[in-house]
mmCIF file of N, CA and C in Angstrom:
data_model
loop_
_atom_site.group_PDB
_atom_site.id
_atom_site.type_symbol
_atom_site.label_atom_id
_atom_site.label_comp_id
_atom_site.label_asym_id
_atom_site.label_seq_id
_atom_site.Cartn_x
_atom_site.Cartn_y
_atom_site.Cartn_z
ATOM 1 N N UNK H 169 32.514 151.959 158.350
ATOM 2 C CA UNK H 169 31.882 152.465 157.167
ATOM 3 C C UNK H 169 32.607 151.948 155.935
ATOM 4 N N UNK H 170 31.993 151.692 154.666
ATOM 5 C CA UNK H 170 32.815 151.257 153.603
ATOM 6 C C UNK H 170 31.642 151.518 152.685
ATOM 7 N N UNK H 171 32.571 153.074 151.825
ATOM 8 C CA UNK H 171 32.616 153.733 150.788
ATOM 9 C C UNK H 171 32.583 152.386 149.547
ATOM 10 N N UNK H 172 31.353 152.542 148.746
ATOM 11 C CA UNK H 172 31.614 152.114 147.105
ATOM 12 C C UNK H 172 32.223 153.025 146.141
ATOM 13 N N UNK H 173 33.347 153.185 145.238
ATOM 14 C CA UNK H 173 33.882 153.787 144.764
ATOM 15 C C UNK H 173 34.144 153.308 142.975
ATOM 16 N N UNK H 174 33.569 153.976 142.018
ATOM 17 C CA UNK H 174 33.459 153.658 140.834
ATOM 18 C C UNK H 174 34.226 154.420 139.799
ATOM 19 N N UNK H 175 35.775 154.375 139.303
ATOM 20 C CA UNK H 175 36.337 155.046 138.927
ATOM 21 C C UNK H 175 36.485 154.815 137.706
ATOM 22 N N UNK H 176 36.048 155.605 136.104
ATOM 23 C CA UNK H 176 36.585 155.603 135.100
ATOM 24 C C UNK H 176 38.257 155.811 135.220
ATOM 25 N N UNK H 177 39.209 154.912 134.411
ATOM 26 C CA UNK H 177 40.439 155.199 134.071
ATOM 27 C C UNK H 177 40.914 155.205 132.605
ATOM 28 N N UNK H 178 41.285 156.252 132.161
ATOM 29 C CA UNK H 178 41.816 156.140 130.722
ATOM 30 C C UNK H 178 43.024 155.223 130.232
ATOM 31 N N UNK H 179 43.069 154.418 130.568
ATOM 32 C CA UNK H 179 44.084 152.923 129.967
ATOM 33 C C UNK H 179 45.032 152.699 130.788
ATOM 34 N N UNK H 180 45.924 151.964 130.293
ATOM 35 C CA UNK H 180 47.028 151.693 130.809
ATOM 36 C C UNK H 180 48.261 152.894 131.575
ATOM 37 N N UNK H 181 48.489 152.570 132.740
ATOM 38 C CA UNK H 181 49.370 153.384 133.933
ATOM 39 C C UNK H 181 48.768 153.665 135.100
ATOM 40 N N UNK H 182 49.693 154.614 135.982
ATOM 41 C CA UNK H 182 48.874 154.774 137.194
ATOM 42 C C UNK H 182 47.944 155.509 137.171
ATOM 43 N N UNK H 183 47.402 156.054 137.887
ATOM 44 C CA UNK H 183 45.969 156.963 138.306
ATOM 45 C C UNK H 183 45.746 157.349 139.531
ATOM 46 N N UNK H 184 46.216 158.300 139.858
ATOM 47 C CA UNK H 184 45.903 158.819 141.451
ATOM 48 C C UNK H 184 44.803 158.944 141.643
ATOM 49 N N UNK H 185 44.701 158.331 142.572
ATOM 50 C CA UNK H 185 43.216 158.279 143.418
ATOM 51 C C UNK H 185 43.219 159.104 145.176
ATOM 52 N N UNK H 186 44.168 159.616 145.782
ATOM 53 C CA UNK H 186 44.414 160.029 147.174
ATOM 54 C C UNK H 186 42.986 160.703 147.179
ATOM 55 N N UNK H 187 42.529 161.433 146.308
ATOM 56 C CA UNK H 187 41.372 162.230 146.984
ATOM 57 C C UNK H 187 40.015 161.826 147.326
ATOM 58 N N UNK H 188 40.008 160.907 145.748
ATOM 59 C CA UNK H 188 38.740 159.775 146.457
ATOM 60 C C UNK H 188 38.437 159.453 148.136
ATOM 61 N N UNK H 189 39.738 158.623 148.327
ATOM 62 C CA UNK H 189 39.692 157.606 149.114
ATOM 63 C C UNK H 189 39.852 158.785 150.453
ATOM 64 N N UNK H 190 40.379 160.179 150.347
ATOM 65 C CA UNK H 190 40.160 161.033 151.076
ATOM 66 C C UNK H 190 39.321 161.590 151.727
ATOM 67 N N UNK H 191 38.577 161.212 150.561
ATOM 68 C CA UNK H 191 36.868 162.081 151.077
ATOM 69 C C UNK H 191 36.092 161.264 151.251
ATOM 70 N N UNK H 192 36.401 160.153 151.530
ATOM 71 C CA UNK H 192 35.638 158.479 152.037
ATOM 72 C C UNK H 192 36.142 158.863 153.258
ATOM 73 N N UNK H 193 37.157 159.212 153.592
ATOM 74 C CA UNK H 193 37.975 159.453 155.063
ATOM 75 C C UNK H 193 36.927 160.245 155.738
ATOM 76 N N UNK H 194 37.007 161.580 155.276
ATOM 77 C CA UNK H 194 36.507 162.597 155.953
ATOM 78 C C UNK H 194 34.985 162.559 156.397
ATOM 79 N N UNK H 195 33.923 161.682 154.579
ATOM 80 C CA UNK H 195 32.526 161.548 154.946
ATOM 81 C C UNK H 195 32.659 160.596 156.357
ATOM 82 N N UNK H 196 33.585 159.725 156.637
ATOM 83 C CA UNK H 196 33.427 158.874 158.014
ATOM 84 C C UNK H 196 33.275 159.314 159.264
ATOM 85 N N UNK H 197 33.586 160.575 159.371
ATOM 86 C CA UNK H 197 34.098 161.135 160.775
ATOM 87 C C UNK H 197 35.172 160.336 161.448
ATOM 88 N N UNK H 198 35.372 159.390 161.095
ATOM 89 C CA UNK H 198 36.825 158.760 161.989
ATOM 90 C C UNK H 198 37.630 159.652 161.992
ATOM 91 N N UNK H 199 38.332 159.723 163.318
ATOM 92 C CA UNK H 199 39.727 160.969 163.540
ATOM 93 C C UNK H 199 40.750 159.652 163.945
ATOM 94 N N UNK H 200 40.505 158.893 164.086
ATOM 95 C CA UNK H 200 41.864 157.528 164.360
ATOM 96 C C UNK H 200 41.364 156.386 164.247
ATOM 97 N N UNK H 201 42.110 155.913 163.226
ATOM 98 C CA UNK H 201 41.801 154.641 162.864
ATOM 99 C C UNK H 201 42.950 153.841 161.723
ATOM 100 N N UNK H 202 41.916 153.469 160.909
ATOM 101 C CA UNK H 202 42.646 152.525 159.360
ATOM 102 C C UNK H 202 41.831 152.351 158.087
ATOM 103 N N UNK H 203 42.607 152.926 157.500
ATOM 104 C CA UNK H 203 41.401 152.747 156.244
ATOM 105 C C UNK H 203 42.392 151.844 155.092
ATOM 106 N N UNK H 204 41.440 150.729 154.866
ATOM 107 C CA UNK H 204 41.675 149.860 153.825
ATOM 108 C C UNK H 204 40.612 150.162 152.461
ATOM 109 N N UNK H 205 42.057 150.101 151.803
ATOM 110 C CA UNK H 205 41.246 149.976 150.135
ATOM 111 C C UNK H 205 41.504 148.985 149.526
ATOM 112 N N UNK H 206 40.578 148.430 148.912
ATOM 113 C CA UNK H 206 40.521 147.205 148.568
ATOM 114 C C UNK H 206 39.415 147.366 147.103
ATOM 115 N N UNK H 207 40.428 146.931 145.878
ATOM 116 C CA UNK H 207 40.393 146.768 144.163
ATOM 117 C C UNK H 207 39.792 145.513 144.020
ATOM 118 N N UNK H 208 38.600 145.673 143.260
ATOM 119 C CA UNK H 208 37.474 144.585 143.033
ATOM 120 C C UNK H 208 37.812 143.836 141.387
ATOM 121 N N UNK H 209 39.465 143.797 141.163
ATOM 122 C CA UNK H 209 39.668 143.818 139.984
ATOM 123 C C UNK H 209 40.926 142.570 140.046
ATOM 124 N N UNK H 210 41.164 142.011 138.745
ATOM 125 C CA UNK H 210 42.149 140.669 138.886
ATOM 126 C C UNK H 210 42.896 141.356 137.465
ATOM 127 N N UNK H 211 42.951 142.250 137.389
ATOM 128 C CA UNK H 211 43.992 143.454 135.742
ATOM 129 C C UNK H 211 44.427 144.245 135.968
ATOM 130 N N UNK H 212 44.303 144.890 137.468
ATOM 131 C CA UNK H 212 44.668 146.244 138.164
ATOM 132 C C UNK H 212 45.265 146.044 139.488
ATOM 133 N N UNK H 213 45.239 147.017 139.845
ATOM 134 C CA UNK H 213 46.406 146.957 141.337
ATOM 135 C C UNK H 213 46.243 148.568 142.126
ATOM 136 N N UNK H 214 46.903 148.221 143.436
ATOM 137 C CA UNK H 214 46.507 149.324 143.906
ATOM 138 C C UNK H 214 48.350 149.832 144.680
ATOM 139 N N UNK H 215 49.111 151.552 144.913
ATOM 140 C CA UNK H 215 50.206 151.374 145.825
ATOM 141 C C UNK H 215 50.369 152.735 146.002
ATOM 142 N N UNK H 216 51.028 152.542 146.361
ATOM 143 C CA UNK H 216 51.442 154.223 147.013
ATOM 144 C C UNK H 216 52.927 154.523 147.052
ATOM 145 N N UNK H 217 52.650 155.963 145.859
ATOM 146 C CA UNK H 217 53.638 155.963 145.186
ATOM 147 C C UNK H 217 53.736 157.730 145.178
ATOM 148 N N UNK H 218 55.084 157.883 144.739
ATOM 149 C CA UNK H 218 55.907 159.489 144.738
ATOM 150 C C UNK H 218 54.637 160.208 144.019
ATOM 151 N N UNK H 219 53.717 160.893 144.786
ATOM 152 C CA UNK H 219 53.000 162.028 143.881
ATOM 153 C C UNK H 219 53.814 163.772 142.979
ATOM 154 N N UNK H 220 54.741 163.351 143.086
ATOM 155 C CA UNK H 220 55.467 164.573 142.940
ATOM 156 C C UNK H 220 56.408 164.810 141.900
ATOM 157 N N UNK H 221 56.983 163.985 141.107
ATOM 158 C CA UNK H 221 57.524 163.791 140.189
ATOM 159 C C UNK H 221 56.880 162.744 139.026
ATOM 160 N N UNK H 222 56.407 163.033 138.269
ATOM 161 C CA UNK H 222 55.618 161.697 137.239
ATOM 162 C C UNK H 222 56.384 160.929 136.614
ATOM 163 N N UNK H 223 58.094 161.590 136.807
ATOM 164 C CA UNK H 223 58.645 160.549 136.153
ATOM 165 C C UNK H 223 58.948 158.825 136.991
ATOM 166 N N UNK H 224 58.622 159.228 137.935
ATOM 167 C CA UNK H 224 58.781 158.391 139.169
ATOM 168 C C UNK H 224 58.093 157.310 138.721
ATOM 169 N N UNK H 225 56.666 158.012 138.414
ATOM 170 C CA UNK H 225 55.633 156.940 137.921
ATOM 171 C C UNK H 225 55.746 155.995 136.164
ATOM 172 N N UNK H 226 56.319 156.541 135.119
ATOM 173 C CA UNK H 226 56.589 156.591 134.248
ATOM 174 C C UNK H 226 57.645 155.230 134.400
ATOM 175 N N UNK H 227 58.833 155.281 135.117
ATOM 176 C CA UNK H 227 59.844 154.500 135.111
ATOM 177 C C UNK H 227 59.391 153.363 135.688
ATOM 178 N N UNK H 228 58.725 153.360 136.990
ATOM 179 C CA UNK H 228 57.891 152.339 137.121
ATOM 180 C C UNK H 228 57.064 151.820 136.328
ATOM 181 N N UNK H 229 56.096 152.151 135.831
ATOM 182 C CA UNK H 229 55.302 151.668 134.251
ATOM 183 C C UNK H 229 56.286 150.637 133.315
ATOM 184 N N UNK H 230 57.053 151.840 132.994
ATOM 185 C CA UNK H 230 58.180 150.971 132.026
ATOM 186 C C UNK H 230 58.815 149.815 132.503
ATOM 187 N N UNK H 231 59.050 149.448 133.626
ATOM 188 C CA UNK H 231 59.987 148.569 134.584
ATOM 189 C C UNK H 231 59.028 147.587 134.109
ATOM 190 N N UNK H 232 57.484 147.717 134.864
ATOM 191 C CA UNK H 232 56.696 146.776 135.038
ATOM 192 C C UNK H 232 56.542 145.894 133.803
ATOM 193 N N UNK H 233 56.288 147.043 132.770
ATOM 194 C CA UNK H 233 56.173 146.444 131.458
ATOM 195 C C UNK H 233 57.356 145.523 130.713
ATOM 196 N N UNK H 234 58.327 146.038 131.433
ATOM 197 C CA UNK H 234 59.711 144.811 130.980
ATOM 198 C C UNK H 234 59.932 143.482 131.347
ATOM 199 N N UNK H 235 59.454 143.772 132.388
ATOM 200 C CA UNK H 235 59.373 142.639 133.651
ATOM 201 C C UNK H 235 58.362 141.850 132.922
ATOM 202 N N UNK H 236 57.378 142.441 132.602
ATOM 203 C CA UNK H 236 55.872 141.260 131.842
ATOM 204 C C UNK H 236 55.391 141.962 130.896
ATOM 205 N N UNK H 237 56.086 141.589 129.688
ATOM 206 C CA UNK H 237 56.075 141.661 128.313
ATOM 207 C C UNK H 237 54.692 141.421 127.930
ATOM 208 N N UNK H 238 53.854 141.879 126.977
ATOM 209 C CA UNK H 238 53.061 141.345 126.295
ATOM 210 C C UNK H 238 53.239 140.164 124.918
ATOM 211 N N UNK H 239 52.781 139.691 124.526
ATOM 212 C CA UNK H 239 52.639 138.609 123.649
ATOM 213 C C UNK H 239 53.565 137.466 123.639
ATOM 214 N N UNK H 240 53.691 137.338 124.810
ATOM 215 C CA UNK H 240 55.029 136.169 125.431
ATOM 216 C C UNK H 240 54.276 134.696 124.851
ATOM 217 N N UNK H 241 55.308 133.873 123.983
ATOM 218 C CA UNK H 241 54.275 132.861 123.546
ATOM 219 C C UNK H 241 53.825 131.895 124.673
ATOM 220 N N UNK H 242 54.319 132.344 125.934
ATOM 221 C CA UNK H 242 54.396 130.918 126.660
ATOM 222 C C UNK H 242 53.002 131.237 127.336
ATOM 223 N N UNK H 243 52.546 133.002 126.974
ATOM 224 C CA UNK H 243 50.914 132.814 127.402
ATOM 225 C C UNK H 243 49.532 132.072 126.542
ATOM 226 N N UNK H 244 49.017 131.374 127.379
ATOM 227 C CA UNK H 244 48.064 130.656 127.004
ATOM 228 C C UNK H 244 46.239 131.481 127.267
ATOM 229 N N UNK H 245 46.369 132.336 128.574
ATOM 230 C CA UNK H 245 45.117 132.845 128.258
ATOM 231 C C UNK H 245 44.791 134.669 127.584
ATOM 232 N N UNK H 246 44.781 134.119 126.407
ATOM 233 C CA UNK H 246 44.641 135.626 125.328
ATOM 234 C C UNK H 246 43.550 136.428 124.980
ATOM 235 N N UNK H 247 42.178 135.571 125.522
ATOM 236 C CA UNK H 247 41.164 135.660 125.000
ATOM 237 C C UNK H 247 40.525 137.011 124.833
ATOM 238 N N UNK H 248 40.838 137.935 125.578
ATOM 239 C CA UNK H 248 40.514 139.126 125.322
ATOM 240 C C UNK H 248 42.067 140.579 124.988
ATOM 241 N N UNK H 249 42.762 139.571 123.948
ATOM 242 C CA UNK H 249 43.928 140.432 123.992
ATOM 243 C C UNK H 249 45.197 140.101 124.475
ATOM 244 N N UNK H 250 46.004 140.932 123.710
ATOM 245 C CA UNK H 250 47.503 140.685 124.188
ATOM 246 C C UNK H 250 47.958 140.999 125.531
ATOM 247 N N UNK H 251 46.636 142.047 126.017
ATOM 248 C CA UNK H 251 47.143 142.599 127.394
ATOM 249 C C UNK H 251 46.421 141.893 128.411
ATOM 250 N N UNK H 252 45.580 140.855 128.202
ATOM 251 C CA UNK H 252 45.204 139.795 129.283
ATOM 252 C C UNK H 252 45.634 139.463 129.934
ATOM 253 N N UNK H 253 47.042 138.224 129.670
ATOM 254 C CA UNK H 253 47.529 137.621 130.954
ATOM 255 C C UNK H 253 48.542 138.281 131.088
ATOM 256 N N UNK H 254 49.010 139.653 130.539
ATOM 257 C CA UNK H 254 50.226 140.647 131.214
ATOM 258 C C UNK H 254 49.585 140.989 132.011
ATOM 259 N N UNK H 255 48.239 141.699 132.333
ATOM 260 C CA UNK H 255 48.242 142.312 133.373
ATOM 261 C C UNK H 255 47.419 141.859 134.538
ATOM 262 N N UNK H 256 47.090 140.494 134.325
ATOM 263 C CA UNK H 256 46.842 139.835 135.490
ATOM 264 C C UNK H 256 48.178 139.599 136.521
ATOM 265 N N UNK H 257 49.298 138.710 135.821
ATOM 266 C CA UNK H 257 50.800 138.998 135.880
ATOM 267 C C UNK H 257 50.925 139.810 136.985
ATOM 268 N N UNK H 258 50.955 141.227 136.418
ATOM 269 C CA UNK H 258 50.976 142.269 136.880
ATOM 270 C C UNK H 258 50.364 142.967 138.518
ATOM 271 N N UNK H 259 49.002 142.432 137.947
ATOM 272 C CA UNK H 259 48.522 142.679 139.394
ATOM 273 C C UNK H 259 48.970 141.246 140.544
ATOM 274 N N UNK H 260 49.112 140.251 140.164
ATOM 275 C CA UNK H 260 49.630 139.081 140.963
ATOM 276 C C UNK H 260 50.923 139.340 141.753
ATOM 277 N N UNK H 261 51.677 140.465 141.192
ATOM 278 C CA UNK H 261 52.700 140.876 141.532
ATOM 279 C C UNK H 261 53.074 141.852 142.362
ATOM 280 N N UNK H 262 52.053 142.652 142.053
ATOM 281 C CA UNK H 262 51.583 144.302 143.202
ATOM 282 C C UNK H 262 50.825 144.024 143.848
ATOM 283 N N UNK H 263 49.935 144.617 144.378
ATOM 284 C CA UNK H 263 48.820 145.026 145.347
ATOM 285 C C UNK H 263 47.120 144.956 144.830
ATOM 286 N N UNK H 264 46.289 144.207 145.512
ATOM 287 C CA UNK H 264 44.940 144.852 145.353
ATOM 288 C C UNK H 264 44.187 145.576 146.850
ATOM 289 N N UNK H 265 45.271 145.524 147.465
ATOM 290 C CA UNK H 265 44.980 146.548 148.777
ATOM 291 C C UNK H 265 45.870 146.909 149.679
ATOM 292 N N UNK H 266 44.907 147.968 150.161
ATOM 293 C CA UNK H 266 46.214 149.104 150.923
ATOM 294 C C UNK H 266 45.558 148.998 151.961
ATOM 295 N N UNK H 267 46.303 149.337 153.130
ATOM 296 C CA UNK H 267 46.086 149.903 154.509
ATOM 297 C C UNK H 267 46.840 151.728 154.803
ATOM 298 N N UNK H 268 45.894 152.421 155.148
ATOM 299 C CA UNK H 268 46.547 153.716 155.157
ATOM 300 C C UNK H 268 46.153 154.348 157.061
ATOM 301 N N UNK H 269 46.675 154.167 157.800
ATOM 302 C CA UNK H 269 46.261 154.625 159.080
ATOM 303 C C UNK H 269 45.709 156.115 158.700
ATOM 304 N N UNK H 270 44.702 156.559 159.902
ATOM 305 C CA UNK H 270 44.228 157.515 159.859
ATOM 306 C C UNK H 270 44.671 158.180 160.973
ATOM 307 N N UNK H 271 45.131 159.786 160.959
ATOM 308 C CA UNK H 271 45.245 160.137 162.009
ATOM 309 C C UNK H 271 44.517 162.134 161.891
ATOM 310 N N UNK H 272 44.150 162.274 162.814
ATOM 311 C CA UNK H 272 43.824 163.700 163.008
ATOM 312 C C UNK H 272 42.502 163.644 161.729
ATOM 313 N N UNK H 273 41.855 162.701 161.441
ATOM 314 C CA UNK H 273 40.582 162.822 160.818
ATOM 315 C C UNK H 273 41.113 162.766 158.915
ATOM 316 N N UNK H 274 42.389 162.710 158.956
ATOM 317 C CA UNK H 274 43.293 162.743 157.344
ATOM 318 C C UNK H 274 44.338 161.814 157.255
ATOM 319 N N UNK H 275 44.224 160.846 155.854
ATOM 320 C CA UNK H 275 45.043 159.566 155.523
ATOM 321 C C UNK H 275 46.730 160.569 156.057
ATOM 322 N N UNK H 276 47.130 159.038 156.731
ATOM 323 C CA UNK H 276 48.397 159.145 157.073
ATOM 324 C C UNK H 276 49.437 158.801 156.478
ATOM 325 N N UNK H 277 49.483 159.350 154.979
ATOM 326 C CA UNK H 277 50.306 159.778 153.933
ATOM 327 C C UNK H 277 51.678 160.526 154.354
ATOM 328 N N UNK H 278 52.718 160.254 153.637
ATOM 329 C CA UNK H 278 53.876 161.222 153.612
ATOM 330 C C UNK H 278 53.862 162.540 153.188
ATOM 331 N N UNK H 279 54.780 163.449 152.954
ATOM 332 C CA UNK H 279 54.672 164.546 151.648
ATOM 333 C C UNK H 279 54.538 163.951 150.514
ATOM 334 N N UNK H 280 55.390 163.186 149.963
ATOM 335 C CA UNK H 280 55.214 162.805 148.582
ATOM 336 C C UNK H 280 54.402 161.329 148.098
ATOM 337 N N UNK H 281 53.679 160.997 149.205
ATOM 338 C CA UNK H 281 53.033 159.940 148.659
ATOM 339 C C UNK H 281 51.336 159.665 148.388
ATOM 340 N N UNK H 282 51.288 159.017 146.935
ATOM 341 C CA UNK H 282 49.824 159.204 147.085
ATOM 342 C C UNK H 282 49.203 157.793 146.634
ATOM 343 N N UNK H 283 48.474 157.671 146.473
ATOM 344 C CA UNK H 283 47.158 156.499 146.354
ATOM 345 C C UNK H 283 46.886 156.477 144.639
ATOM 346 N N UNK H 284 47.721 155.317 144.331
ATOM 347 C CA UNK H 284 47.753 155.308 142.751
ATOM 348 C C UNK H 284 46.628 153.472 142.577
ATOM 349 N N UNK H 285 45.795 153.896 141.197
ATOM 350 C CA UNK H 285 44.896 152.937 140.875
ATOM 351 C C UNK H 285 46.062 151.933 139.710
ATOM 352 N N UNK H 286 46.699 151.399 139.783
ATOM 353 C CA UNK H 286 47.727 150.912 138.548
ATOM 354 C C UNK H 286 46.739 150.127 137.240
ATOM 355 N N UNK H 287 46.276 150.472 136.430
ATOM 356 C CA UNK H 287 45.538 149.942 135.380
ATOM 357 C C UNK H 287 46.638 149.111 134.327
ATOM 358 N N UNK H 288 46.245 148.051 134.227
ATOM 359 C CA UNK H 288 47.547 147.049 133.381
ATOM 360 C C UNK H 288 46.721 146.700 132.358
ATOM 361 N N UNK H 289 45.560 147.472 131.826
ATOM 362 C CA UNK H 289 44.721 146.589 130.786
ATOM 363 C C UNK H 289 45.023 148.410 130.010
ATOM 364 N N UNK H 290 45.187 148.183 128.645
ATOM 365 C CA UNK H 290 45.329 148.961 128.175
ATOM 366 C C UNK H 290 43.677 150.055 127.598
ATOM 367 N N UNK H 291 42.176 148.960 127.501
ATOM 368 C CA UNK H 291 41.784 149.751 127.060
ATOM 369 C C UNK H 291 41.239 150.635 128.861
ATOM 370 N N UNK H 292 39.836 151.644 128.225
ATOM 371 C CA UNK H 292 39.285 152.370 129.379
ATOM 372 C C UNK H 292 38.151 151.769 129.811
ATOM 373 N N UNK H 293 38.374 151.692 131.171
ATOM 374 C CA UNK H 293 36.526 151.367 131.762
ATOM 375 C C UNK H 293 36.410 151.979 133.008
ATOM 376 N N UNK H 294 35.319 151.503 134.120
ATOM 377 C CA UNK H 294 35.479 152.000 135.126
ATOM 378 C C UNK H 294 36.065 150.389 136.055
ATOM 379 N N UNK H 295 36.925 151.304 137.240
ATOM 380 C CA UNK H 295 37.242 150.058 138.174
ATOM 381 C C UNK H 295 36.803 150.534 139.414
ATOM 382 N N UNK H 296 35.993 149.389 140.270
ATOM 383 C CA UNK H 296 35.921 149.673 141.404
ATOM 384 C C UNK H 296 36.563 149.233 142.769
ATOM 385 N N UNK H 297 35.993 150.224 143.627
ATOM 386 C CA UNK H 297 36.913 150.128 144.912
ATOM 387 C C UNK H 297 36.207 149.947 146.038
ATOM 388 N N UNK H 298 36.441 149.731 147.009
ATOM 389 C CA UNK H 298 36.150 149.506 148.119
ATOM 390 C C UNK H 298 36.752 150.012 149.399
ATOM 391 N N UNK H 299 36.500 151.250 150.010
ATOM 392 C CA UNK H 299 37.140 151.985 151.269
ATOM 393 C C UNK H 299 36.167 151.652 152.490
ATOM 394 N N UNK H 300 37.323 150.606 153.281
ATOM 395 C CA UNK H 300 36.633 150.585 154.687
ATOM 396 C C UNK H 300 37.302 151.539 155.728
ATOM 397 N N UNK H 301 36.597 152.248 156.393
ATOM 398 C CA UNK H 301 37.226 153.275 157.340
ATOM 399 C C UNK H 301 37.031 152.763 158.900
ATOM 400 N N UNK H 302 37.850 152.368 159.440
ATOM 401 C CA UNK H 302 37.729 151.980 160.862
ATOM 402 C C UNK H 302 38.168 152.444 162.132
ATOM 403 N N UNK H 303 37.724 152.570 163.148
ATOM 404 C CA UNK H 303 38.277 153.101 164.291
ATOM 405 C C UNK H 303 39.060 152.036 164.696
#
């Protein structure tokens, strides 16, 4: 089965998504399997990260953003902004998909980990996703 998933995000940082991609789980009936998510996006990223402390998420943000500066002169494609080729960068660097085993019919998550959408483009739109659920 593979869930279409259309998520408004309000700008730049992470965005938990665990429940979405949760209830893509559950509409499947799979009780064992693998579910891949997979970001239809080349500005965003997808990981799984400490749901439990935001500063967790915060320091990461900041890291990322040090690591790939905006308005670096040595970028050449700007065309829609300073935050263009940072956060392509960005996603070139992380993830545009996850694998999350399934077990007992619920993603096989830790305690503290959850299913973050990483948005590297500062303004808002929607991004989509793609959850395949497999036995």
């Amino acid at each position: 089965m593979v869930k279409r998933l259309s998520l408004r995000v309000s700008g730049q940082g992470l965005h938990e998504v665990t429940d979405e991609v949760r209830a893509a789980v559950r509409e499947s009936g799979v009780r064992e399997g693998l579910c891949t998510v997979f970001l239809q996006h080349t500005s965003a990223s997808l990981t799984i990260q400490e749901n439990a402390d935001p500063s967790a998420r915060r320091d990461l943000e900041t890291w990322l953003n040090r690591l790939v500066p905006e308005r670096d002169p040595l970028y050449t494609h700007t065309a829609e902004g300073p935050d263009d080729m940072p956060s392509h960068i960005k996603a070139a660097l992380t993830a545009t998909s996850l694998s999350i085993p399934i077990l007992d019919g619920d993603l096989g998550l830790g305690t503290w980990q959850g299913i973050y959408l990483w948005e590297h483009r500062r303004h808002s739109g929607a991004r989509k996703l793609l959850v395949h659920v497999g036995e």
